[in-house]
PDB file of C-alpha atoms in Angstrom:
ATOM      1  CA  UNK V  10     202.486  59.223  41.282  1.00 92.00           C
ATOM      2  CA  UNK V  11     205.321  56.333  40.330  1.00 98.00           C
ATOM      3  CA  UNK V  12     204.622  52.385  40.235  1.00 98.00           C
ATOM      4  CA  UNK V  13     206.658  49.982  41.289  1.00 98.00           C
ATOM      5  CA  UNK V  14     206.303  46.658  39.895  1.00 98.00           C
ATOM      6  CA  UNK V  15     207.935  43.343  41.236  1.00 98.00           C
ATOM      7  CA  UNK V  16     207.683  40.262  39.228  1.00 98.00           C
ATOM      8  CA  UNK V  17     209.235  37.345  40.587  1.00 97.00           C
ATOM      9  CA  UNK V  18     210.995  35.289  37.967  1.00 97.00           C
ATOM     10  CA  UNK V  19     208.837  32.168  36.541  1.00 96.00           C
ATOM     11  CA  UNK V  20     209.325  28.561  37.651  1.00 95.00           C
ATOM     12  CA  UNK V  21     212.990  27.449  37.353  1.00 93.00           C
ATOM     13  CA  UNK V  22     213.570  24.154  36.020  1.00 90.00           C
ATOM     14  CA  UNK V  23     216.155  21.800  38.674  1.00 80.00           C
ATOM     15  CA  UNK V  24     216.471  18.737  35.956  1.00 81.00           C
ATOM     16  CA  UNK V  25     219.823  19.650  34.725  1.00 79.00           C
ATOM     17  CA  UNK V  26     221.641  18.928  38.372  1.00 78.00           C
ATOM     18  CA  UNK V  27     225.344  19.824  36.767  1.00 80.00           C
ATOM     19  CA  UNK V  28     223.998  23.805  36.616  1.00 84.00           C
ATOM     20  CA  UNK V  29     224.603  26.333  39.122  1.00 86.00           C
ATOM     21  CA  UNK V  30     221.659  28.235  40.442  1.00 85.00           C
ATOM     22  CA  UNK V  31     222.666  31.065  38.333  1.00 93.00           C
ATOM     23  CA  UNK V  32     222.506  29.426  35.290  1.00 89.00           C
ATOM     24  CA  UNK V  33     219.079  27.725  35.732  1.00 91.00           C
ATOM     25  CA  UNK V  34     216.754  27.818  33.099  1.00 93.00           C
ATOM     26  CA  UNK V  35     212.792  27.839  33.272  1.00 95.00           C
ATOM     27  CA  UNK V  36     210.692  24.600  33.709  1.00 94.00           C
ATOM     28  CA  UNK V  37     207.854  24.101  31.687  1.00 95.00           C
ATOM     29  CA  UNK V  38     205.510  25.595  33.952  1.00 95.00           C
ATOM     30  CA  UNK V  39     207.155  28.323  34.362  1.00 95.00           C
ATOM     31  CA  UNK V  40     207.539  29.149  30.230  1.00 96.00           C
ATOM     32  CA  UNK V  41     203.511  28.590  30.699  1.00 96.00           C
ATOM     33  CA  UNK V  42     203.431  31.267  33.373  1.00 96.00           C
ATOM     34  CA  UNK V  43     205.526  33.997  32.463  1.00 97.00           C
ATOM     35  CA  UNK V  44     204.071  35.257  29.505  1.00 97.00           C
ATOM     36  CA  UNK V  45     200.350  34.855  31.134  1.00 96.00           C
ATOM     37  CA  UNK V  46     201.719  37.148  33.777  1.00 97.00           C
ATOM     38  CA  UNK V  47     202.777  39.668  31.207  1.00 97.00           C
ATOM     39  CA  UNK V  48     199.561  39.632  29.491  1.00 96.00           C
ATOM     40  CA  UNK V  49     197.702  40.415  32.971  1.00 96.00           C
ATOM     41  CA  UNK V  50     200.429  43.184  33.361  1.00 97.00           C
ATOM     42  CA  UNK V  51     199.504  44.827  30.046  1.00 97.00           C
ATOM     43  CA  UNK V  52     195.437  44.349  30.626  1.00 96.00           C
ATOM     44  CA  UNK V  53     195.889  46.346  33.689  1.00 96.00           C
ATOM     45  CA  UNK V  54     197.707  49.144  31.508  1.00 97.00           C
ATOM     46  CA  UNK V  55     201.058  48.628  33.922  1.00 97.00           C
ATOM     47  CA  UNK V  56     203.442  47.805  30.710  1.00 98.00           C
ATOM     48  CA  UNK V  57     206.506  49.248  32.157  1.00 98.00           C
ATOM     49  CA  UNK V  58     208.899  52.336  31.075  1.00 98.00           C
ATOM     50  CA  UNK V  59     211.963  50.682  32.494  1.00 98.00           C
ATOM     51  CA  UNK V  60     212.946  46.880  33.704  1.00 98.00           C
ATOM     52  CA  UNK V  61     215.664  46.145  35.612  1.00 98.00           C
ATOM     53  CA  UNK V  62     216.260  42.421  35.556  1.00 98.00           C
ATOM     54  CA  UNK V  63     218.368  40.248  37.253  1.00 98.00           C
ATOM     55  CA  UNK V  64     221.158  38.773  35.291  1.00 97.00           C
ATOM     56  CA  UNK V  65     220.391  34.977  36.128  1.00 97.00           C
ATOM     57  CA  UNK V  66     219.330  32.652  33.258  1.00 97.00           C
ATOM     58  CA  UNK V  67     215.656  32.231  34.882  1.00 97.00           C
ATOM     59  CA  UNK V  68     214.949  36.141  35.430  1.00 98.00           C
ATOM     60  CA  UNK V  69     216.283  36.568  31.892  1.00 98.00           C
ATOM     61  CA  UNK V  70     214.017  33.963  30.373  1.00 98.00           C
ATOM     62  CA  UNK V  71     210.805  35.301  32.161  1.00 98.00           C
ATOM     63  CA  UNK V  72     211.594  38.637  30.504  1.00 98.00           C
ATOM     64  CA  UNK V  73     211.991  37.177  27.195  1.00 98.00           C
ATOM     65  CA  UNK V  74     208.748  35.553  27.435  1.00 98.00           C
ATOM     66  CA  UNK V  75     206.903  38.624  28.448  1.00 98.00           C
ATOM     67  CA  UNK V  76     208.453  40.965  26.524  1.00 98.00           C
ATOM     68  CA  UNK V  77     205.671  39.805  23.415  1.00 97.00           C
ATOM     69  CA  UNK V  78     203.126  41.115  25.793  1.00 96.00           C
ATOM     70  CA  UNK V  79     204.047  44.508  25.986  1.00 97.00           C
ATOM     71  CA  UNK V  80     203.724  47.684  23.652  1.00 95.00           C
ATOM     72  CA  UNK V  81     205.660  49.290  23.569  1.00 95.00           C
ATOM     73  CA  UNK V  82     208.705  47.513  24.487  1.00 95.00           C
ATOM     74  CA  UNK V  83     210.067  48.933  27.903  1.00 98.00           C
ATOM     75  CA  UNK V  84     213.840  50.262  28.657  1.00 98.00           C
ATOM     76  CA  UNK V  85     215.732  46.918  29.895  1.00 98.00           C
ATOM     77  CA  UNK V  86     218.673  46.885  32.116  1.00 98.00           C
ATOM     78  CA  UNK V  87     220.201  43.717  33.225  1.00 98.00           C
ATOM     79  CA  UNK V  88     221.806  44.269  36.488  1.00 97.00           C
ATOM     80  CA  UNK V  89     223.947  41.525  37.904  1.00 96.00           C
ATOM     81  CA  UNK V  90     223.076  43.171  41.634  1.00 96.00           C
ATOM     82  CA  UNK V  91     219.855  42.065  41.604  1.00 97.00           C
ATOM     83  CA  UNK V  92     220.915  38.177  41.404  1.00 96.00           C
ATOM     84  CA  UNK V  93     219.596  37.366  45.164  1.00 93.00           C
ATOM     85  CA  UNK V  94     219.332  40.955  46.172  1.00 97.00           C
ATOM     86  CA  UNK V  95     218.606  42.057  49.184  1.00 97.00           C
ATOM     87  CA  UNK V  96     216.170  45.155  50.537  1.00 98.00           C
ATOM     88  CA  UNK V  97     218.811  47.663  50.826  1.00 98.00           C
ATOM     89  CA  UNK V  98     220.346  46.722  47.143  1.00 98.00           C
ATOM     90  CA  UNK V  99     216.728  46.711  46.008  1.00 98.00           C
ATOM     91  CA  UNK V 100     216.117  50.297  47.756  1.00 98.00           C
ATOM     92  CA  UNK V 101     219.122  51.896  46.119  1.00 98.00           C
ATOM     93  CA  UNK V 102     218.076  50.587  42.703  1.00 98.00           C
ATOM     94  CA  UNK V 103     214.862  52.293  42.613  1.00 98.00           C
ATOM     95  CA  UNK V 104     216.489  55.471  43.992  1.00 98.00           C
ATOM     96  CA  UNK V 105     218.728  55.434  40.764  1.00 98.00           C
ATOM     97  CA  UNK V 106     215.885  55.228  38.732  1.00 98.00           C
ATOM     98  CA  UNK V 107     215.689  58.066  35.822  1.00 97.00           C
ATOM     99  CA  UNK V 108     212.850  60.701  36.901  1.00 95.00           C
ATOM    100  CA  UNK V 109     211.179  60.507  33.547  1.00 96.00           C
ATOM    101  CA  UNK V 110     210.401  56.748  34.632  1.00 98.00           C
ATOM    102  CA  UNK V 111     206.636  56.232  35.933  1.00 98.00           C
ATOM    103  CA  UNK V 112     206.141  52.577  35.848  1.00 98.00           C
ATOM    104  CA  UNK V 113     209.637  50.605  37.177  1.00 98.00           C
ATOM    105  CA  UNK V 114     209.567  46.761  37.036  1.00 98.00           C
ATOM    106  CA  UNK V 115     212.176  44.631  38.861  1.00 98.00           C
ATOM    107  CA  UNK V 116     212.129  41.389  38.208  1.00 98.00           C
ATOM    108  CA  UNK V 117     214.428  39.066  40.415  1.00 98.00           C
ATOM    109  CA  UNK V 118     214.298  36.542  43.269  1.00 97.00           C
ATOM    110  CA  UNK V 119     213.019  35.604  46.347  1.00 96.00           C
ATOM    111  CA  UNK V 120     213.667  36.345  49.395  1.00 97.00           C
ATOM    112  CA  UNK V 121     214.412  39.686  48.324  1.00 97.00           C
ATOM    113  CA  UNK V 122     211.603  40.280  46.412  1.00 97.00           C
ATOM    114  CA  UNK V 123     209.201  39.635  49.046  1.00 97.00           C
ATOM    115  CA  UNK V 124     211.039  41.358  52.071  1.00 96.00           C
ATOM    116  CA  UNK V 125     211.229  44.426  49.631  1.00 97.00           C
ATOM    117  CA  UNK V 126     207.350  44.376  49.163  1.00 97.00           C
ATOM    118  CA  UNK V 127     207.014  43.804  52.946  1.00 95.00           C
ATOM    119  CA  UNK V 128     209.370  46.470  53.472  1.00 95.00           C
ATOM    120  CA  UNK V 129     207.462  48.874  51.354  1.00 96.00           C
ATOM    121  CA  UNK V 130     204.162  48.451  51.975  1.00 94.00           C
ATOM    122  CA  UNK V 131     204.757  47.750  55.852  1.00 82.00           C
ATOM    123  CA  UNK V 132     204.451  44.075  57.051  1.00 68.00           C
ATOM    124  CA  UNK V 133     201.994  44.550  59.536  1.00 70.00           C
ATOM    125  CA  UNK V 134     199.113  45.849  57.060  1.00 71.00           C
ATOM    126  CA  UNK V 135     196.088  44.042  56.266  1.00 71.00           C
ATOM    127  CA  UNK V 136     197.130  43.535  52.849  1.00 69.00           C
ATOM    128  CA  UNK V 137     200.592  42.422  53.502  1.00 82.00           C
ATOM    129  CA  UNK V 138     199.557  39.429  54.923  1.00 86.00           C
ATOM    130  CA  UNK V 139     198.893  37.492  51.025  1.00 86.00           C
ATOM    131  CA  UNK V 140     202.258  38.525  50.351  1.00 92.00           C
ATOM    132  CA  UNK V 141     203.703  37.452  53.978  1.00 91.00           C
ATOM    133  CA  UNK V 142     202.196  34.088  53.662  1.00 91.00           C
ATOM    134  CA  UNK V 143     204.128  33.390  49.831  1.00 92.00           C
ATOM    135  CA  UNK V 144     205.340  35.350  46.965  1.00 95.00           C
ATOM    136  CA  UNK V 145     205.445  32.469  44.177  1.00 95.00           C
ATOM    137  CA  UNK V 146     207.181  32.140  41.120  1.00 97.00           C
ATOM    138  CA  UNK V 147     206.015  34.572  38.646  1.00 97.00           C
ATOM    139  CA  UNK V 148     203.405  36.335  40.830  1.00 97.00           C
ATOM    140  CA  UNK V 149     203.283  40.163  40.419  1.00 97.00           C
ATOM    141  CA  UNK V 150     203.219  42.750  43.139  1.00 97.00           C
ATOM    142  CA  UNK V 151     202.222  46.241  42.219  1.00 97.00           C
ATOM    143  CA  UNK V 152     203.224  49.018  44.605  1.00 97.00           C
ATOM    144  CA  UNK V 153     201.983  52.689  44.214  1.00 97.00           C
ATOM    145  CA  UNK V 154     203.757  55.652  45.777  1.00 97.00           C
ATOM    146  CA  UNK V 155     202.346  59.272  46.022  1.00 96.00           C
ATOM    147  CA  UNK V 156     206.038  61.024  45.021  1.00 96.00           C
ATOM    148  CA  UNK V 157     207.600  63.154  42.155  1.00 94.00           C
ATOM    149  CA  UNK V 158     211.097  61.231  42.506  1.00 95.00           C
ATOM    150  CA  UNK V 159     212.215  57.779  42.774  1.00 98.00           C
ATOM    151  CA  UNK V 160     214.418  58.805  45.466  1.00 97.00           C
ATOM    152  CA  UNK V 161     211.460  59.496  47.634  1.00 97.00           C
ATOM    153  CA  UNK V 162     210.621  55.939  48.033  1.00 98.00           C
ATOM    154  CA  UNK V 163     210.769  54.879  51.717  1.00 97.00           C
ATOM    155  CA  UNK V 164     210.116  51.844  53.678  1.00 95.00           C
ATOM    156  CA  UNK V 165     206.334  51.961  54.426  1.00 94.00           C
ATOM    157  CA  UNK V 166     205.657  54.454  51.791  1.00 95.00           C
ATOM    158  CA  UNK V 167     204.011  52.423  49.362  1.00 95.00           C
ATOM    159  CA  UNK V 168     200.336  51.433  48.767  1.00 94.00           C
ATOM    160  CA  UNK V 169     199.473  47.765  47.512  1.00 94.00           C
ATOM    161  CA  UNK V 170     197.756  48.047  44.536  1.00 94.00           C
ATOM    162  CA  UNK V 171     197.678  44.354  43.385  1.00 93.00           C
ATOM    163  CA  UNK V 172     199.052  41.328  44.122  1.00 94.00           C
ATOM    164  CA  UNK V 173     198.544  38.313  41.405  1.00 94.00           C
ATOM    165  CA  UNK V 174     199.800  34.911  41.403  1.00 93.00           C
ATOM    166  CA  UNK V 175     199.392  32.371  37.962  1.00 91.00           C
ATOM    167  CA  UNK V 176     197.308  30.314  40.242  1.00 86.00           C
ATOM    168  CA  UNK V 177     194.982  32.972  40.774  1.00 81.00           C
ATOM    169  CA  UNK V 178     195.230  34.426  37.297  1.00 65.00           C
ATOM    170  CA  UNK V 179     193.776  31.203  36.023  1.00 58.00           C
ATOM    171  CA  UNK V 180     191.186  31.274  37.769  1.00 54.00           C
ATOM    172  CA  UNK V 181     190.363  34.979  37.577  1.00 52.00           C
TER     173      UNK V 181
END
């Protein structure tokens, strides 16, 4: 059994119009949501073995705020190709995950993460409805695969174990 955790970066700030998209930091709301969602990951015993994190500032900031919640600290790879990655790129990264990794987390961007989640669980399934409507900032989707190797991950091959948003977590 393998577990893929898709963590969309927390809310970013648009206050400095001189910054390019890649360099935008987190907003105050994002700085609060990231550790809260990381705590949820830890409480669910989902601390990743490996994190593939987009090299964009808002994803790195999200990870920096998440790390204090996770013991042991996971291995981290910053992957420039994750910036605004689409489904084929995301799938290729998953396929190349080291075999010793049981829990893989990708910290990335929309629409890629939303489309990837829907592709993996099948967009026409009842559990996909919530993700299809919206994959908000700092949301976490947990997808399980009954496979021995990450190279066996296929579209429609995963089961959505949970999908949590910062708003849901605050009311849970």
